[in-house]
CSV table of C-alpha atoms in Angstrom, one decimal:
chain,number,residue,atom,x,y,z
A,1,UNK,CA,154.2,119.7,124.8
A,2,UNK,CA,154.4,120.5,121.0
A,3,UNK,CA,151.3,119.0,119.0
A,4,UNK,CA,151.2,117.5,115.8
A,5,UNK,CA,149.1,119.6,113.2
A,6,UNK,CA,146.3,117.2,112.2
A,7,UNK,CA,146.1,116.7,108.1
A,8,UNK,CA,143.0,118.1,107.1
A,9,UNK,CA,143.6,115.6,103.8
A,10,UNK,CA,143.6,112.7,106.3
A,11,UNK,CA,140.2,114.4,108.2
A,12,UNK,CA,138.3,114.8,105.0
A,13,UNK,CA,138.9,111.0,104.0
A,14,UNK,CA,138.3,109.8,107.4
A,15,UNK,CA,134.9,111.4,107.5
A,16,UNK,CA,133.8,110.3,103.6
A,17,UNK,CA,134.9,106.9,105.3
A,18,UNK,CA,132.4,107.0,108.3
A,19,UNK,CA,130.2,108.2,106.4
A,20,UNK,CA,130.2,105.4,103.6
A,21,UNK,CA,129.9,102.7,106.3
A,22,UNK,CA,127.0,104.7,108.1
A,23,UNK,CA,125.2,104.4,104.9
A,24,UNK,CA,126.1,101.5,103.9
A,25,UNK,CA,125.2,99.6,107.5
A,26,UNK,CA,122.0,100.9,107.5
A,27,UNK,CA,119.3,98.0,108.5
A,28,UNK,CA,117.9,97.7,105.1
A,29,UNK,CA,114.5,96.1,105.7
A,30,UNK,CA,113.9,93.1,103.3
A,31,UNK,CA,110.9,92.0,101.1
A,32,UNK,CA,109.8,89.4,103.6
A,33,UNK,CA,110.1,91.4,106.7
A,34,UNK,CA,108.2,93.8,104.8
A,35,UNK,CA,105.5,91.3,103.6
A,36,UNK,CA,105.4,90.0,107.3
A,37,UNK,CA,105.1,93.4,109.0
A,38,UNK,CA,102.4,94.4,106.4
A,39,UNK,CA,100.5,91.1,107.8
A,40,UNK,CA,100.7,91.4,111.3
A,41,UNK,CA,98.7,88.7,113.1
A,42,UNK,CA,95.5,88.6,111.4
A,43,UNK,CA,95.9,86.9,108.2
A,44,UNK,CA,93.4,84.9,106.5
A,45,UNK,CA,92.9,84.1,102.6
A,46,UNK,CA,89.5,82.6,102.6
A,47,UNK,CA,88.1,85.0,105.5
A,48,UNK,CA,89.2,88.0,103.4
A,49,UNK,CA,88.0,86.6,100.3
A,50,UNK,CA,84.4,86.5,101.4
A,51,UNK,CA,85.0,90.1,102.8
A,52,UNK,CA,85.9,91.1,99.6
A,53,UNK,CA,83.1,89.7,97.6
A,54,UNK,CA,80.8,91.7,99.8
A,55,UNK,CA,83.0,94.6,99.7
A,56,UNK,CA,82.3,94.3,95.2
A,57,UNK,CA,78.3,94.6,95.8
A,58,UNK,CA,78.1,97.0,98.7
A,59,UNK,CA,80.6,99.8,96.9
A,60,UNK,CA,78.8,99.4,93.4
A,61,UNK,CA,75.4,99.8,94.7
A,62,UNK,CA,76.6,102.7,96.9
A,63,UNK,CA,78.6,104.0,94.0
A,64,UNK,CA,75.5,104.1,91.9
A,65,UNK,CA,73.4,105.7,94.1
A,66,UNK,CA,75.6,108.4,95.2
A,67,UNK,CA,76.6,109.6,91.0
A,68,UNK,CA,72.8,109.4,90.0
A,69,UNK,CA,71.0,111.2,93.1
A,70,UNK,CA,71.6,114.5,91.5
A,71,UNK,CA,70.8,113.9,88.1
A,72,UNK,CA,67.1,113.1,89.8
A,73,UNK,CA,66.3,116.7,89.6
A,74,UNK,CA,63.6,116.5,87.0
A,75,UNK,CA,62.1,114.0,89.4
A,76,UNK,CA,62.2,115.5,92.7
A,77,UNK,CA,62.4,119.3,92.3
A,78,UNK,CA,63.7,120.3,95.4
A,79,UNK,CA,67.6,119.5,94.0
A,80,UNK,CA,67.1,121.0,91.0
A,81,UNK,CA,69.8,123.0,89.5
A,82,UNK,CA,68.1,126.3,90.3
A,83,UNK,CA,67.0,125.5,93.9
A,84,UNK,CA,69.1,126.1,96.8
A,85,UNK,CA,69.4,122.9,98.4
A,86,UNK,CA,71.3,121.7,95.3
A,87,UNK,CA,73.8,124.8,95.8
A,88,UNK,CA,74.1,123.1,99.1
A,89,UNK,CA,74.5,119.7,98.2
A,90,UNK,CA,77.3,120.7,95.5
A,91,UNK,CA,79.2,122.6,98.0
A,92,UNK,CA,79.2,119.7,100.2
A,93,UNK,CA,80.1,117.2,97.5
A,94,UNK,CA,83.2,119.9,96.5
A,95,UNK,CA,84.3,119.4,100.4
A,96,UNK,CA,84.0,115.7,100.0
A,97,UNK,CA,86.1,116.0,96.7
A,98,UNK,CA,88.8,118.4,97.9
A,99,UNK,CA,88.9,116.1,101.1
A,100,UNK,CA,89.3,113.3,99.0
A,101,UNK,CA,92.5,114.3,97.5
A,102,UNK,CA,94.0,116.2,100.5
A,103,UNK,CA,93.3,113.5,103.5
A,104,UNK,CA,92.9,110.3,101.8
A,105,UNK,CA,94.9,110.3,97.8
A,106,UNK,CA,97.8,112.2,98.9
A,107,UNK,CA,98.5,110.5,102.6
A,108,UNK,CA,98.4,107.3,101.2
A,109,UNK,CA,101.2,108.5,98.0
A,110,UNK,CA,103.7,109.7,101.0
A,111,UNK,CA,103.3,106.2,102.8
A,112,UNK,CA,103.6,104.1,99.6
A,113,UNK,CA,106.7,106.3,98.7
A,114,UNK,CA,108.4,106.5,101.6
A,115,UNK,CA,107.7,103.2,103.0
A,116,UNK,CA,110.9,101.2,104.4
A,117,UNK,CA,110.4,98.3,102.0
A,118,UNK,CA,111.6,101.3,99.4
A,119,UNK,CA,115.4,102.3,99.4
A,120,UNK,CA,116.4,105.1,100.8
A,121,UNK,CA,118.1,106.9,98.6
A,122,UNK,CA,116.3,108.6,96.1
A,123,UNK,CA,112.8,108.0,97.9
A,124,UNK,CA,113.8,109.4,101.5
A,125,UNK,CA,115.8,111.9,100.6
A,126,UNK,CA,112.9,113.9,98.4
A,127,UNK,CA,109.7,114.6,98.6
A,128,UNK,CA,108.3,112.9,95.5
A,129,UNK,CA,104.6,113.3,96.0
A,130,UNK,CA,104.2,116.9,96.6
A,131,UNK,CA,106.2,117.1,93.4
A,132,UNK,CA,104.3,115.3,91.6
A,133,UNK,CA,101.1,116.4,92.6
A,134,UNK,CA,102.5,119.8,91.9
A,135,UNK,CA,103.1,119.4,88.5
A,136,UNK,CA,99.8,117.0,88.0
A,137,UNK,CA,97.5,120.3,88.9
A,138,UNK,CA,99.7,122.5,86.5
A,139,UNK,CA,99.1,119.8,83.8
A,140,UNK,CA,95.6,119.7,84.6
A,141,UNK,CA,95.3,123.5,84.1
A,142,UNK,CA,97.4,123.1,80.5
A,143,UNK,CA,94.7,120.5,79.9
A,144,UNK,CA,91.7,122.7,80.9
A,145,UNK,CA,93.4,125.8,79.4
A,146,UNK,CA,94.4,124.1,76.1
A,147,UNK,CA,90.8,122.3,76.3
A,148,UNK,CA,88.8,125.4,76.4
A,149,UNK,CA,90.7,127.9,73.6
A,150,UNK,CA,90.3,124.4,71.2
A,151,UNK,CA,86.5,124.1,72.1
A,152,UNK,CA,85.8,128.0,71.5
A,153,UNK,CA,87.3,128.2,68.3
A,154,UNK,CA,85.4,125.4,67.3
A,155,UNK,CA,82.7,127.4,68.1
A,156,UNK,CA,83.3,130.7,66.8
A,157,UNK,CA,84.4,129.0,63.2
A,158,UNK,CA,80.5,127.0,63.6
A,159,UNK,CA,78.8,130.3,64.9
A,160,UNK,CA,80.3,132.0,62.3
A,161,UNK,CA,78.5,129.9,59.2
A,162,UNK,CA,75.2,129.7,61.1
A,163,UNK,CA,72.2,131.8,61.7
A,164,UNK,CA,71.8,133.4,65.4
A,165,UNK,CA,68.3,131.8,65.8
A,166,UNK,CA,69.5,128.7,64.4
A,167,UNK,CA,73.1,127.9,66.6
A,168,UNK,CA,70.8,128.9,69.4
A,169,UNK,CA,68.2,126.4,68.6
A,170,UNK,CA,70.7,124.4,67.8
A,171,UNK,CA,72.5,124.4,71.5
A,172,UNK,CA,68.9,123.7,72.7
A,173,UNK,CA,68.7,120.8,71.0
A,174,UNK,CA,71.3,118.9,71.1
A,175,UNK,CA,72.5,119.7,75.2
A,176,UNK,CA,68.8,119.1,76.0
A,177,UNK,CA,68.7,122.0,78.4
A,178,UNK,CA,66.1,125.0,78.4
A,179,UNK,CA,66.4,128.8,78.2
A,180,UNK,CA,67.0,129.3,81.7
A,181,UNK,CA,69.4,127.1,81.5
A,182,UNK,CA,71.2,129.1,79.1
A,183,UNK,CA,70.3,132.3,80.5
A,184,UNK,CA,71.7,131.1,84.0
A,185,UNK,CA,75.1,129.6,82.7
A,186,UNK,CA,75.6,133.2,80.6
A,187,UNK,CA,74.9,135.1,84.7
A,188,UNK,CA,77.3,132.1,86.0
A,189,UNK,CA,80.0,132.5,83.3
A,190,UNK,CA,80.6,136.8,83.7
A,191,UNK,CA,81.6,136.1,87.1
A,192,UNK,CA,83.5,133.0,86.1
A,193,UNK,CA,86.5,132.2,84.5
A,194,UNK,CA,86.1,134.0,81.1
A,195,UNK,CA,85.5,137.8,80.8
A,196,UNK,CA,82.0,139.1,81.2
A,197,UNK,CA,82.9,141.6,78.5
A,198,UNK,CA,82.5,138.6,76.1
A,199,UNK,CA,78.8,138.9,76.8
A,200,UNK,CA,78.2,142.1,75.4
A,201,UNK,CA,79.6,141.5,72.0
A,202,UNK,CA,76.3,140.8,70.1
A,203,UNK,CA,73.7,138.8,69.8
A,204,UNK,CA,75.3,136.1,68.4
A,205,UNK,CA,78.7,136.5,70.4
A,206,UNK,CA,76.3,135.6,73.4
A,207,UNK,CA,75.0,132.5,72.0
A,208,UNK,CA,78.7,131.3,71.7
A,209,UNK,CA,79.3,131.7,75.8
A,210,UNK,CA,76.7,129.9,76.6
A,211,UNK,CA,78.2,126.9,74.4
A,212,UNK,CA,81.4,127.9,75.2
A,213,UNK,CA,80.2,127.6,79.0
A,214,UNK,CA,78.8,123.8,78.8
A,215,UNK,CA,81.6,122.7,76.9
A,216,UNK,CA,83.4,123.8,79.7
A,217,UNK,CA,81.3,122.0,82.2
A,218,UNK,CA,82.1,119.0,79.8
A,219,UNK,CA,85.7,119.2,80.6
A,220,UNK,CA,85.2,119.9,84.4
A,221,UNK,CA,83.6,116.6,84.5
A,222,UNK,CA,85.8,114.5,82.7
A,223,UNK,CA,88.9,115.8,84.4
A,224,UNK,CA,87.2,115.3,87.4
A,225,UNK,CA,86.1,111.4,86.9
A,226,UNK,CA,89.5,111.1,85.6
A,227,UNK,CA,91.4,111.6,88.8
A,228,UNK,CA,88.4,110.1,91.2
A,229,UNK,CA,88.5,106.5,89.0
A,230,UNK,CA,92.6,106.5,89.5
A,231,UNK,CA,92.2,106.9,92.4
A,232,UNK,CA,89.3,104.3,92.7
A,233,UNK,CA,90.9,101.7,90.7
A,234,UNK,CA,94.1,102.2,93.4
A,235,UNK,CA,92.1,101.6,96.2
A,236,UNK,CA,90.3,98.3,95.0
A,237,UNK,CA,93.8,96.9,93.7
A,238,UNK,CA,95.2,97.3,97.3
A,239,UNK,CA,91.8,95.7,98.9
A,240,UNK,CA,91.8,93.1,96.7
A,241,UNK,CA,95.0,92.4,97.1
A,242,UNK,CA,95.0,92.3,100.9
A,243,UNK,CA,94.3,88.7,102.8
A,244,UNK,CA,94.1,91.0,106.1
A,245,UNK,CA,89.9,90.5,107.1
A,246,UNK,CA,90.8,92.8,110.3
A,247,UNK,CA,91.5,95.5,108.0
A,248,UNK,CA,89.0,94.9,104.8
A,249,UNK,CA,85.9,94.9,107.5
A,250,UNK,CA,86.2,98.2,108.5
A,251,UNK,CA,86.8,99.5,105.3
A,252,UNK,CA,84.0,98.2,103.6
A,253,UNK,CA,81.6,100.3,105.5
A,254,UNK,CA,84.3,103.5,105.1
A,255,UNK,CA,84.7,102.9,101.1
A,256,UNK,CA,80.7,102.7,101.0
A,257,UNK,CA,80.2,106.1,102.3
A,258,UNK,CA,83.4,107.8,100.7
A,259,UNK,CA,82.0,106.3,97.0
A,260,UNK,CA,78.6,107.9,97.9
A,261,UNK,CA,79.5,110.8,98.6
A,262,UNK,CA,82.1,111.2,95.9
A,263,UNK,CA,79.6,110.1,93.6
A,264,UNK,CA,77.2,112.9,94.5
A,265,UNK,CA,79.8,115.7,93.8
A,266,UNK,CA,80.7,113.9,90.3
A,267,UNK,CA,77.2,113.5,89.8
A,268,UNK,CA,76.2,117.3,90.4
A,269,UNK,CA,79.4,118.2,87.9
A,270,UNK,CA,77.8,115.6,85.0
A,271,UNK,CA,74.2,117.0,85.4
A,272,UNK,CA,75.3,120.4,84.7
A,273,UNK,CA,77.0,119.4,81.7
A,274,UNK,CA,73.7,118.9,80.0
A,275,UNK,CA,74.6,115.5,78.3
A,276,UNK,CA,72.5,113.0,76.8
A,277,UNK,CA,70.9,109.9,78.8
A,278,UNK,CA,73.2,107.6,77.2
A,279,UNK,CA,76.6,109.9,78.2
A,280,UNK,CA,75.5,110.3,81.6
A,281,UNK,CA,75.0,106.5,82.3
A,282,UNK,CA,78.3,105.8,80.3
A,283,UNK,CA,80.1,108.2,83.2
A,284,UNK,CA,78.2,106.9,86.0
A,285,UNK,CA,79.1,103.2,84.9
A,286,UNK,CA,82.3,103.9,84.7
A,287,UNK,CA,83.0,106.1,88.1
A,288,UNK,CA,80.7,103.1,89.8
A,289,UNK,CA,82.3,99.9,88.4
A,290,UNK,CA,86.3,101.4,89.3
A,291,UNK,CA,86.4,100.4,92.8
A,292,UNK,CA,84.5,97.1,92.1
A,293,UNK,CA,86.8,96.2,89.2
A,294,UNK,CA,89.9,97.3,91.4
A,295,UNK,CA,88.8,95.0,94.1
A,296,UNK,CA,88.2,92.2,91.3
A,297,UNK,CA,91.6,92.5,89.9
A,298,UNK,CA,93.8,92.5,93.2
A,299,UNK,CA,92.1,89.3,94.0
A,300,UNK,CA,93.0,87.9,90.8
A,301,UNK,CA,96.4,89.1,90.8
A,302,UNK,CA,96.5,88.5,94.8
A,303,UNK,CA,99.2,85.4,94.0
A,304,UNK,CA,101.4,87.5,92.1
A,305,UNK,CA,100.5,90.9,93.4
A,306,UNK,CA,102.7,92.4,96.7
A,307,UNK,CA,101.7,95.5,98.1
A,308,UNK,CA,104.9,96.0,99.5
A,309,UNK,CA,106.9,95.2,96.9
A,310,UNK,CA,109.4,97.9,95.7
A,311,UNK,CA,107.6,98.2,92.3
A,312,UNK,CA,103.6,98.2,93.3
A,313,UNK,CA,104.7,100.7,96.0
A,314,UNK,CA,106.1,103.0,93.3
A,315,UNK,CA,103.0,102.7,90.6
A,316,UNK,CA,100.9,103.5,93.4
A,317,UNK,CA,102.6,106.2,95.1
A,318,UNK,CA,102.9,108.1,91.9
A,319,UNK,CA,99.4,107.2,90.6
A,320,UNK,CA,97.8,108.5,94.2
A,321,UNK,CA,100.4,111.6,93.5
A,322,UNK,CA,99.0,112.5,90.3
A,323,UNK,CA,95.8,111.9,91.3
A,324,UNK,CA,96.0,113.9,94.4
A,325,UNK,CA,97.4,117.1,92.5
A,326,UNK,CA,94.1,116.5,89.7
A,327,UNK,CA,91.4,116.5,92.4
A,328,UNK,CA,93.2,119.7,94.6
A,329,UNK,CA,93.0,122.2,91.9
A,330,UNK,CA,90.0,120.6,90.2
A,331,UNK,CA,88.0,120.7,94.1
A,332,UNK,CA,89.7,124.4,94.5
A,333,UNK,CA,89.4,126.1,91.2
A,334,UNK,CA,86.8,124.6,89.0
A,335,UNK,CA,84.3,123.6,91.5
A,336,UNK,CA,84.5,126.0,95.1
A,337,UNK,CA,86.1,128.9,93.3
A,338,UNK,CA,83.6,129.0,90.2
A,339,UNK,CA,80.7,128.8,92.5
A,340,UNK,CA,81.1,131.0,95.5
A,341,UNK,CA,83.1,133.5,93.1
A,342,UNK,CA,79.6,133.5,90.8
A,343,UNK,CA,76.4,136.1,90.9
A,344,UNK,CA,74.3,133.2,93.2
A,345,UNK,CA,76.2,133.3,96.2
A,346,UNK,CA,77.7,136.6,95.6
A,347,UNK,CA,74.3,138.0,95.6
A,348,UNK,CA,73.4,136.2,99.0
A,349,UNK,CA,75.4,136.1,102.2
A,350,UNK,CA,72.8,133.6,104.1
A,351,UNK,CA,73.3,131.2,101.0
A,352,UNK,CA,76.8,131.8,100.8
A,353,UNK,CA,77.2,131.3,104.7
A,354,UNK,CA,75.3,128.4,104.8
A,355,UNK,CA,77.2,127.1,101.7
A,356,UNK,CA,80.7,127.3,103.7
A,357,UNK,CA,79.3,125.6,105.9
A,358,UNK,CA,78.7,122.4,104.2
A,359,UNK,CA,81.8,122.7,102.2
A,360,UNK,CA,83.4,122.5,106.2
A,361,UNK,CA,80.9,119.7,106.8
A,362,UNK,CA,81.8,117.5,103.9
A,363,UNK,CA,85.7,118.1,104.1
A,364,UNK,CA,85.4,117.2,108.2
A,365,UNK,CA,83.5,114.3,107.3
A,366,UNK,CA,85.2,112.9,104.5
A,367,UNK,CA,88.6,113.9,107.1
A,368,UNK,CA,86.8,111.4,110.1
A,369,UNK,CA,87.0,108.4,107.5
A,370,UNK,CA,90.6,108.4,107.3
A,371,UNK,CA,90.7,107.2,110.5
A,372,UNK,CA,88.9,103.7,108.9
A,373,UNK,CA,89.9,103.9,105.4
């Protein structure tokens, strides 16, 4: 029996043609059985509101104490810069941080971008988050990179018009530090980022690191807030927005704990920056108020304001993205790598041990809370 050759023209167009309708028969999942799967069962406006209101107070208060316990140090000496237990605590509050953007920022871009409620095509078909959070840390190293060779120039053109003994006096005065201080931020800086051959360059070359060196904890610790009060203000804007009291209960306890102790590692990054009073409240106002303010806003936008619309899932998802990528490389290679890479834990294996050890203890706790918030 002879057969008839099949026309692979008539194949091909068969096959665009199933394909077509598979696409275009997909369930496409609309914007109220999006809104109404987000709700679930427990939905209540007024319940949530009072939720919420308690959620404001509790988060500030928490927030405040959490980004000023380390600049205490001049009042209890045992977390002092120089002592131990405030290598600890920082190591901890780095874990925390790097947590922050690895288990909490960047989940909650790849559920806002590939949620349902979104099309499928482009959002399912590529992985936008881990591209943008890719190219977020590589702008935040252009930004730390670009940041620092501005900053020492500035420095070398005012060191080079100025008396040794006075540019030293004046970097005394005006960071309000003390010689050991300096002296240890010049032992942290040849083992850090820059090249300990800078050091040895003169008198007056060695005075310009330790400048240099603060200016670059300036920048560590405004990058830094940067990315945590995104990612703040995100958070409160989906709270607020929420009428759901079975999920706003739990989280007011989690969000407590997570603004504590993210406020401790921003806190240990401001104090070493050697600011003024007036600086360091203006950063700890502003990393404390975020969530509060983001909570305040999504219930004053909570008519108007769906989470699960196509556009607030988009704005978020890429905000969370962007802030994910900031916090990775700023946790990674401004906070754990300087430190454990530097002469103090180089030096000592205990301290270094122990160290590890809390940087795994802050990451597994700050890890736990996802399972709340």
């Amino acid at each position: 029996m002879a057969t008839t050759p099949i026309n692979s023209n008539l194949l091909y167009k068969i096959i665009i043609v199933i394909s077509f309708l598979a696409i275009t028969t997909c369930p496409v999942v609309s914007a109220e059985e999006c809104a109404s799967n987000h709700q679930e069962a427990c939905h209540n406006r007024s319940e949530a509101l009072k939720f919420k209101i308690i959620a404001i107070l509790a988060i500030l208060v928490m927030s405040m104490i959490g980004v000023t316990l380390p600049m205490l140090s001049r009042v209890v000496p045992a977390i002092h810069p120089d002592r131990d237990l405030f290598a600890l605590v920082k190591a901890f509050s780095s874990g925390v941080i790097l947590a922050t953007g690895y288990m909490h920022v960047l989940p909650d871009s790849f559920n806002d971008l590939m949620s349902d409620c979104l099309p499928k095509n482009p959002w399912h078909k590529f992985p936008f988050t881990t591209f943008i959070a890719m190219f977020s840390a590589v702008f935040t190293l252009m930004v730390d990179s670009f940041s620092n060779s501005f900053f020492k120039k500035r420095i070398l053109a005012s060191s080079s018009s100025t008396t040794t003994s006075d540019f030293f006096e004046k970097n005394i005065e005006v960071d309000g530090g003390c010689r050991n201080e300096v002296n240890k931020e010049l032992e942290l800086l040849s083992h850090g980022h820059t090249h300990g051959d800078e050091i040895e360059h003169g008198n007056g070359n060695t005075k310009v690191v330790s400048a240099e060196q603060l200016l670059r904890y300036r920048v560590i610790a405004q990058v830094l807030e940067l990315g945590i009060v995104v990612h703040s203000v995100v958070i409160g804007l989906s709270m607020g927005a929420s009428d759901n009291p079975c999920t706003i209960r739990p989280l007011i306890a989690a969000l407590c704990f997570h603004q504590f102790f993210e406020g401790m590692g921003l806190g240990g990054c401001i104090l070493q920056v050697e600011y003024g009073m007036m600086m360091k409240c203006i950063m700890a106002f502003f990393f404390s108020v975020t969530t509060p303010f983001g909570i305040a806003l999504g219930i004053a936008l909570s008519k108007t304001y769906s989470e699960t619309s196509p556009t607030s899932l988009i704005v978020e998802g890429v905000l969370n993205a962007v802030s994910a990528g900031l916090l990775n490389y700023m946790a990674l290679v401004e906070l754990l790598a300087t430190d454990f890479m530097g002469s103090r834990l180089q030096s000592r294996v205990k301290l270094q041990i122990c160290a590890y050890l809390f940087v795994f203890l802050g990451a597994g706790g700050m890890s736990v809370m996802t399972i709340w918030a």
